[in-house]
PDB file of C-alpha atoms and ligand atoms in Angstrom:
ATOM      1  CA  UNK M 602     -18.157  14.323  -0.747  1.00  0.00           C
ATOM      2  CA  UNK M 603     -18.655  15.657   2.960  1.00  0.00           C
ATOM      3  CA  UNK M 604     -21.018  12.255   3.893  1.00  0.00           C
ATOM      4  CA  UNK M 605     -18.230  10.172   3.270  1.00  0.00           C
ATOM      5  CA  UNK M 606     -15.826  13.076   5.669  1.00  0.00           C
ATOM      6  CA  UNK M 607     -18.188  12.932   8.474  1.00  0.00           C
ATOM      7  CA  UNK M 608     -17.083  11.228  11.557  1.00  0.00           C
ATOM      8  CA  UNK M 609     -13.290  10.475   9.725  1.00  0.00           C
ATOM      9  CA  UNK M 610     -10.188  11.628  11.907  1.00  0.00           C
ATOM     10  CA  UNK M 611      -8.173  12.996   8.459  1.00  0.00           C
ATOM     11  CA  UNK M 612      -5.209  13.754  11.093  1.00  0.00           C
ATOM     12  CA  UNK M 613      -3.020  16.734   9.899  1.00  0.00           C
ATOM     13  CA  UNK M 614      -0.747  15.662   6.535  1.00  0.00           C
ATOM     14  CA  UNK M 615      -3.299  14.915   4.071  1.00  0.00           C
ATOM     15  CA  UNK M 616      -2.456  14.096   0.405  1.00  0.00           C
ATOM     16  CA  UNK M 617      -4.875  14.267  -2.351  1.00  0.00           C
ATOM     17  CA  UNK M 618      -4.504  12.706  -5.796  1.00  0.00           C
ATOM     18  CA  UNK M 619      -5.585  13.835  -8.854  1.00  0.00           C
ATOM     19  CA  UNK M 620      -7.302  16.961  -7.775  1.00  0.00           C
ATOM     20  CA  UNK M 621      -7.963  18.056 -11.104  1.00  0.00           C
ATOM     21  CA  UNK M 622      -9.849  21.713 -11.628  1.00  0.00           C
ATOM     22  CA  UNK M 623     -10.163  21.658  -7.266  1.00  0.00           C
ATOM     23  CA  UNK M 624     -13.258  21.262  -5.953  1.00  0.00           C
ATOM     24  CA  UNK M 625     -12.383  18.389  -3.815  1.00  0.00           C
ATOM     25  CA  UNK M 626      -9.395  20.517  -2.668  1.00  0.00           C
ATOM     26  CA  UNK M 627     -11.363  23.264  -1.585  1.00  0.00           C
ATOM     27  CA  UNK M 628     -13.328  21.262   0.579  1.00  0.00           C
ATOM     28  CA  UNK M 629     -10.508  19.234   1.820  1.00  0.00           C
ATOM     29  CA  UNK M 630      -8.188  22.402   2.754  1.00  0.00           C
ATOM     30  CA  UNK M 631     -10.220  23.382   5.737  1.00  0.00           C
ATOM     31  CA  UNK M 632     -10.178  19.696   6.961  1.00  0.00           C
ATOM     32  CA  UNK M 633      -6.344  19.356   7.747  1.00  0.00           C
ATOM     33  CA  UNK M 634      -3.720  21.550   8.907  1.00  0.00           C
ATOM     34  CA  UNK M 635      -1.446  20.646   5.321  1.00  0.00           C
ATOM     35  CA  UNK M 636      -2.969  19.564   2.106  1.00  0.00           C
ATOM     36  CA  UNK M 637      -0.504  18.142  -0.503  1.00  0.00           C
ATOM     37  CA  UNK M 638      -2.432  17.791  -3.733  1.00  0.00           C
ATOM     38  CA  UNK M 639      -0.680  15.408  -6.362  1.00  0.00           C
ATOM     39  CA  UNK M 640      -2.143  15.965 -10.070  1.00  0.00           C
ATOM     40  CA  UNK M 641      -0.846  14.326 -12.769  1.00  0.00           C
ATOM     41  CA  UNK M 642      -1.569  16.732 -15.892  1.00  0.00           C
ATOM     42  CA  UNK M 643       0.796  19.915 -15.607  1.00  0.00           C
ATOM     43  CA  UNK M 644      -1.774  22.554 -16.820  1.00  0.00           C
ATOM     44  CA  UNK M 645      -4.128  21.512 -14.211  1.00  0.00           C
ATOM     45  CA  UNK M 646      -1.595  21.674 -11.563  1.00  0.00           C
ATOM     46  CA  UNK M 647      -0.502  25.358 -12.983  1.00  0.00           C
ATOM     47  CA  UNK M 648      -4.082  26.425 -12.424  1.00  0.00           C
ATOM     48  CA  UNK M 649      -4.288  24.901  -8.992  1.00  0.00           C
ATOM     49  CA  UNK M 650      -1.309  26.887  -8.080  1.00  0.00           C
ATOM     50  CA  UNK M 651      -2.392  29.981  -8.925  1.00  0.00           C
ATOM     51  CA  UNK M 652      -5.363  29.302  -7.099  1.00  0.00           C
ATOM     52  CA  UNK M 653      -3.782  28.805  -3.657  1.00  0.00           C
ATOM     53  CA  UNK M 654      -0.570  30.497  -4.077  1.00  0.00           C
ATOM     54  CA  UNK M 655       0.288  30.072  -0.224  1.00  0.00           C
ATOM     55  CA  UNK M 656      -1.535  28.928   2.875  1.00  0.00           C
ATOM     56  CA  UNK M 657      -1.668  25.211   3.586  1.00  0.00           C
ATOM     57  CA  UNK M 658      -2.253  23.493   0.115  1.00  0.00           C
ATOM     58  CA  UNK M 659       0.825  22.537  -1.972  1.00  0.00           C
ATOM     59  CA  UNK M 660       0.406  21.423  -5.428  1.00  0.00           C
ATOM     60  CA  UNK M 661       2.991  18.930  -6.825  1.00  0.00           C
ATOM     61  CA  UNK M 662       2.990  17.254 -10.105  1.00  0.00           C
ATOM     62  CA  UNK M 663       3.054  13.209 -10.312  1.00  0.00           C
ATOM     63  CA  UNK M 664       1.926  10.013 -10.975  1.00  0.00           C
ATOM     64  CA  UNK M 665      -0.318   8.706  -8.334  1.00  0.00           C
ATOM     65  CA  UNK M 666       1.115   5.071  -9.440  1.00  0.00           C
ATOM     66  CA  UNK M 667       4.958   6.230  -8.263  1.00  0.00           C
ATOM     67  CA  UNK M 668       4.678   8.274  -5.534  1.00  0.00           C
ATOM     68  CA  UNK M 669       7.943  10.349  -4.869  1.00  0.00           C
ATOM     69  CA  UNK M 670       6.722   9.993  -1.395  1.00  0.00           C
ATOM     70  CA  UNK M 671       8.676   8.436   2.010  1.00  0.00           C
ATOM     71  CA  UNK M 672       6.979   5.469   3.646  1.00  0.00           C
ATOM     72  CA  UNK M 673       4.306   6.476   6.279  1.00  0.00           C
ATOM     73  CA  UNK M 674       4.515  10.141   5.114  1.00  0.00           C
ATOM     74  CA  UNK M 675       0.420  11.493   5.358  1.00  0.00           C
ATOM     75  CA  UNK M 676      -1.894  10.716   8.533  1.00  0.00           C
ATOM     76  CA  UNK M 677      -4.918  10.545   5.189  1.00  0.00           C
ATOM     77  CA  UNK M 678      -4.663  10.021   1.260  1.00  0.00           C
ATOM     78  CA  UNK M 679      -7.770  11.374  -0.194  1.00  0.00           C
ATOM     79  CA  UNK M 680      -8.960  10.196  -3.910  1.00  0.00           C
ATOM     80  CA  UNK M 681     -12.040  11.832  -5.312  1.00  0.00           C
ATOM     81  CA  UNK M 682     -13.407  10.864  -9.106  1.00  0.00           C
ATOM     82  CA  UNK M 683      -9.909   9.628  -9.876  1.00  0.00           C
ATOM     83  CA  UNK M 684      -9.710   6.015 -10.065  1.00  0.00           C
ATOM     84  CA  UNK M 685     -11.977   6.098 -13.223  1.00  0.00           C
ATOM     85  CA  UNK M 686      -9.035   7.532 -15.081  1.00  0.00           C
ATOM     86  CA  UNK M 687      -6.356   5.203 -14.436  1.00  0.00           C
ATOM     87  CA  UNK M 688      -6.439   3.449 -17.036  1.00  0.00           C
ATOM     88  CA  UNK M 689      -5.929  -0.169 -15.755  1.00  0.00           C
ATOM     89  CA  UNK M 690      -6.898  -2.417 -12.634  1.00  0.00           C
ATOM     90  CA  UNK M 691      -3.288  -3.301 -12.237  1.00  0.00           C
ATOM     91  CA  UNK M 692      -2.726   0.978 -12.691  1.00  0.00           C
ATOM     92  CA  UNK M 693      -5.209   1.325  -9.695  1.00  0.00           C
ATOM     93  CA  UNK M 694      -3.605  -1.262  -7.838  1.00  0.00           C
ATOM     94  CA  UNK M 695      -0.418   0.554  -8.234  1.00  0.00           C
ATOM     95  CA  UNK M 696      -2.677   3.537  -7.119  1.00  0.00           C
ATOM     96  CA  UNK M 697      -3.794   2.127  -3.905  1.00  0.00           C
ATOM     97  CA  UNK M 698      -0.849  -0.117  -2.674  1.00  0.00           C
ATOM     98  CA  UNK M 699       1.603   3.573  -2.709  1.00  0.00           C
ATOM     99  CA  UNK M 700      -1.254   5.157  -1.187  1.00  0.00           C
ATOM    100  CA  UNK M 701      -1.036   2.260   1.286  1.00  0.00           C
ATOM    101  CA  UNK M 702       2.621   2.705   1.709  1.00  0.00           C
ATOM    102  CA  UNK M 703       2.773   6.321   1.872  1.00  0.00           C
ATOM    103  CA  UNK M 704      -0.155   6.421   4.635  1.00  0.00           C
ATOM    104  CA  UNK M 705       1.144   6.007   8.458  1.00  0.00           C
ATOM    105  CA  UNK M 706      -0.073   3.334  10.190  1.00  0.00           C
ATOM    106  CA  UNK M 707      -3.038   3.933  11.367  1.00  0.00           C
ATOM    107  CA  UNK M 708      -3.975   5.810   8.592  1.00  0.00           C
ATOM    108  CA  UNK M 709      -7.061   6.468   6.297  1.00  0.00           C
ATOM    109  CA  UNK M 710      -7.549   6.942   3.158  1.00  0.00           C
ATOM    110  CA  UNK M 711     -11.270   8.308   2.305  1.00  0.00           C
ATOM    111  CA  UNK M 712     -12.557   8.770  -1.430  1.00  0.00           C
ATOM    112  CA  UNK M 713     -15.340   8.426  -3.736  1.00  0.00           C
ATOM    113  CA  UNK M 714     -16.019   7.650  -7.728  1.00  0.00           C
ATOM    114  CA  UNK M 715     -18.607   7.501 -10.012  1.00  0.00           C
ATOM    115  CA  UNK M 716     -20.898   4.418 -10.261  1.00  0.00           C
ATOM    116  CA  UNK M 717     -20.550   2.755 -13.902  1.00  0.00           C
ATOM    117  CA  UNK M 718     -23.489   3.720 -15.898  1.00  0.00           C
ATOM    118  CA  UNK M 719     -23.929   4.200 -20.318  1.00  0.00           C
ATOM    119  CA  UNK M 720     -24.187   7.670 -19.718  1.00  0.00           C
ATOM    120  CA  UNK M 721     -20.543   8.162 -18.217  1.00  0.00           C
ATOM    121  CA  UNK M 722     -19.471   6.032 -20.084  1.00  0.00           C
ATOM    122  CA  UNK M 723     -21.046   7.919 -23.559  1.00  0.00           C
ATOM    123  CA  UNK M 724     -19.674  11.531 -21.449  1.00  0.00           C
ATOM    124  CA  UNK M 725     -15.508   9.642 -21.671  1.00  0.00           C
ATOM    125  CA  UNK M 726     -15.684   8.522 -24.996  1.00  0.00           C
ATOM    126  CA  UNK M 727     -12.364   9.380 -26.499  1.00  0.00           C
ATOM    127  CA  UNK M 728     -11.108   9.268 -22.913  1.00  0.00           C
ATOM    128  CA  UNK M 729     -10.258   7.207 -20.441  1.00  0.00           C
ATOM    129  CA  UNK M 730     -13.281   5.594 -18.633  1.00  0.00           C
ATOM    130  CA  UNK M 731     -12.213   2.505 -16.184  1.00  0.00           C
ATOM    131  CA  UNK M 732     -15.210   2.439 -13.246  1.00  0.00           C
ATOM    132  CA  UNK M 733     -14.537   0.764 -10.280  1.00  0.00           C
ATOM    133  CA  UNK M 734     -16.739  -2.186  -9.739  1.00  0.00           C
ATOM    134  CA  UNK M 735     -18.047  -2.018  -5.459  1.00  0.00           C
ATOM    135  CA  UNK M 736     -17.566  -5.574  -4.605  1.00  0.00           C
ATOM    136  CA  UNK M 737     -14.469  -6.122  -6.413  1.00  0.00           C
ATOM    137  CA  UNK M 738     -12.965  -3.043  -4.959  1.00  0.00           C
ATOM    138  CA  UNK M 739     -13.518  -4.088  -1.511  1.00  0.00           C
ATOM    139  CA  UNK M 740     -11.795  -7.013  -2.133  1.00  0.00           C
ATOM    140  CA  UNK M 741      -9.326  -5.635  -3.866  1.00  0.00           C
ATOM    141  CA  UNK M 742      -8.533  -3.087  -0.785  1.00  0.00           C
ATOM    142  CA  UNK M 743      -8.555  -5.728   1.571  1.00  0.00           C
ATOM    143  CA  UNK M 744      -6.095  -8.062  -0.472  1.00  0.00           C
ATOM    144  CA  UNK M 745      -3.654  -5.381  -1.029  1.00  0.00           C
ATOM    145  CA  UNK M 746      -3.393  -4.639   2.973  1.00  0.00           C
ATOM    146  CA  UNK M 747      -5.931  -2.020   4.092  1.00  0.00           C
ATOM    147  CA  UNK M 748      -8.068  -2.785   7.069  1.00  0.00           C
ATOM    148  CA  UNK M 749     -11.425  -1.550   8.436  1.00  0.00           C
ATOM    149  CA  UNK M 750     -12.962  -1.003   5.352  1.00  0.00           C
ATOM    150  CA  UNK M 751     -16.809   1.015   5.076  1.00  0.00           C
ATOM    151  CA  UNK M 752     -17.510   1.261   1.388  1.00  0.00           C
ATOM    152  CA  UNK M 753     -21.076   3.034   0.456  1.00  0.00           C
ATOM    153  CA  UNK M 754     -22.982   2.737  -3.003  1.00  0.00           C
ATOM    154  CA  UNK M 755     -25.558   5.608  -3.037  1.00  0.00           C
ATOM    155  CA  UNK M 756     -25.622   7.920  -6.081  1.00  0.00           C
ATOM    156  CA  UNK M 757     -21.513   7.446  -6.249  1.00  0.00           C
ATOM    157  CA  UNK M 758     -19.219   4.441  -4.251  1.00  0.00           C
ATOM    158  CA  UNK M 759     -17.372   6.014  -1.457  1.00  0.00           C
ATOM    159  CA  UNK M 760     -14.652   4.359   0.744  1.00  0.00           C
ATOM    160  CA  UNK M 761     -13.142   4.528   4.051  1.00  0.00           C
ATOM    161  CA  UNK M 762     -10.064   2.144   4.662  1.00  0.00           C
ATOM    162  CA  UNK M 763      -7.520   2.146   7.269  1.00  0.00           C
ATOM    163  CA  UNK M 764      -3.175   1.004   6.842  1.00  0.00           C
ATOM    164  CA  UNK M 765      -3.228  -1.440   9.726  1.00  0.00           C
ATOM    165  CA  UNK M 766      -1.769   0.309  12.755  1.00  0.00           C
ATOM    166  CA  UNK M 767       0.701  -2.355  12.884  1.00  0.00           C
ATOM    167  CA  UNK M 768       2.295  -4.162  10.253  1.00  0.00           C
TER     168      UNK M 768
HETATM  169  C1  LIG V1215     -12.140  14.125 -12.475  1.00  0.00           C
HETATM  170  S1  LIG V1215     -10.626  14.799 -11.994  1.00  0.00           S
HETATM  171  C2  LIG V1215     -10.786  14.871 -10.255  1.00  0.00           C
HETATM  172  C3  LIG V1215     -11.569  15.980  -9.742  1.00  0.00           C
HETATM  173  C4  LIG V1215     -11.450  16.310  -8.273  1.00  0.00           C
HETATM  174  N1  LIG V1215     -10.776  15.342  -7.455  1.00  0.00           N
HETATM  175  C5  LIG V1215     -12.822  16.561  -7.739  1.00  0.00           C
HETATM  176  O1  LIG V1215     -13.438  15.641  -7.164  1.00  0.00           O
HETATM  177  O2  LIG V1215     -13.292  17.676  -7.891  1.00  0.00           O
HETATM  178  C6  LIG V1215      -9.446  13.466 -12.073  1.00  0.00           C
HETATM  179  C7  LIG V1215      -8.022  13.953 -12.051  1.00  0.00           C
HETATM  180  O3  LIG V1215      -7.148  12.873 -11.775  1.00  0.00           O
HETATM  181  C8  LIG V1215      -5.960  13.118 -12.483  1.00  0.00           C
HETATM  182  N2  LIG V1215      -5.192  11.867 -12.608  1.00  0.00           N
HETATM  183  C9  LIG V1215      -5.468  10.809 -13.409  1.00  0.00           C
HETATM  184  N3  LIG V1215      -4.520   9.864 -13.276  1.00  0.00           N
HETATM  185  C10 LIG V1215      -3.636  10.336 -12.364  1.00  0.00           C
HETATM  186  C11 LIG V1215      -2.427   9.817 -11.811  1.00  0.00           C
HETATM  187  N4  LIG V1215      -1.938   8.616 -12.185  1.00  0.00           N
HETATM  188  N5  LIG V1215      -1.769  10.559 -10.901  1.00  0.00           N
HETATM  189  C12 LIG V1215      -2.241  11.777 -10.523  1.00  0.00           C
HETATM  190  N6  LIG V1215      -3.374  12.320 -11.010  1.00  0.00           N
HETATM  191  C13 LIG V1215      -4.061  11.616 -11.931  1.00  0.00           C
HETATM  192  C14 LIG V1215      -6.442  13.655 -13.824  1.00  0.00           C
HETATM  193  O4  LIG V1215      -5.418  14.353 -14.503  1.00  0.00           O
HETATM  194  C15 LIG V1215      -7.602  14.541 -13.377  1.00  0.00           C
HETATM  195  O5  LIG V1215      -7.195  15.870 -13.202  1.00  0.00           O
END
C-alpha cells in the first residue's frame, strides 16, 4: 500500500471507503491532517471506533455507492481491497463516479485491489468476489471523468487518478 502513496499529494480531508478491520486506516491516518473512514458493515465500523476513539480519524457508516457527502468535499478518496466486494460493475461505477463527485477538483483518489486469481476466488466462495479487470478499469476511470490516470499491476493493481481541476 505505501508504493502506490509515494510521491501522491493526499492534501488534508481524506476519505476512505470500506476500511474494514483498519489496516489501511492506520497507515493512512498519519498521511492527512483528517481521515473520514466510510464502512459499510456496522460491526466493523463499531470496532473501528473503539479503536480510534478521538484524534483525526472519524468512522461513519455508509454505502460507498450513495455518499451522504457534499460535492467537492475531500482533497483524496482512498479505496483499498474494496472494489472486489461490490458486487456489480454498474455498483463500482456508482462507487467511483461519487468518489468523483465528492473529490475537489484537483483531487486524487489512490487505491489498490487484488489481482483475479482461482485462489481468491476459492478464499470468497460464499461471498462476494467481483475483481477488477486492469485494462477495463482504466477505461472505465477515464470514461466516467477522472484524469491523469497511473494504474500499476505488480502482485495487486493499484491506481492513481485525478477529478479534473476544472470541469
Ligand atoms: C477487505 S475489506 C478492506 C480492508 C481495508 N481497506 C484494508 O486494506 O486493510 C473491504 C471492506 O469494504 C467494505 N465495503 C464493501 N462494500 C462497501 C460499500 N458499498 N460501502 C462501504 N464499504 C463497503 C466491506 O464491508 C469491508 O469491510
Amino acid at each position: 500500500m505505501p508504493r502506490v502513496l509515494d510521491g501522491v499529494d493526499l492534501g488534508a480531508w481524506m476519505l476512505e471507503v470500506g476500511p474494514g478491520p483498519g489496516a489501511s486506516t492506520d497507515l493512512l491516518r498519519h498521511r492527512v491532517q483528517r481521515l473520514v473512514a466510510l464502512e459499510l458493515e456496522e460491526p466493523a465500523a463499531d470496532r473501528l471506533s473503539r479503536l480510534y476513539p478521538d484524534g483525526n480519524v472519524e468512522i461513519v457508516v455508509g454505502d460507498a455507492t450513495a455518499l451522504a457527502f457534499e460535492d467537492d468535499s475531500f482533497d483524496s478518496v482512498a479505496s483499498f481491497t474494496m472494489l472486489h466486494h461490490v458486487p456489480t460493475v454498474t455498483q463500482q461505477n456508482r462507487v467511483l463516479s461519487e468518489i468523483l463527485r465528492v473529490l475537489r477538483p484537483g483531487g486524487v483518489l489512490v487505491g489498490s485491489d487484488s489481482l483475479a486469481s482461482v485462489e481468491l476466488h476459492e478464499f470468497h466462495e460464499g461471498d462476494v468476489y467481483n475483481p477488477l479487470e486492469p485494462a477495463a478499469f482504466l477505461v472505465r476511470l477515464q470514461t466516467l471523468g477522472f484524469d491523469r490516470l497511473t494504474i500499476g499491476v505488480h502482485d495487486a493493481l493499484t491506481f492513481v487518478a485525478h477529478k479534473p481541476a476544472s470541469q
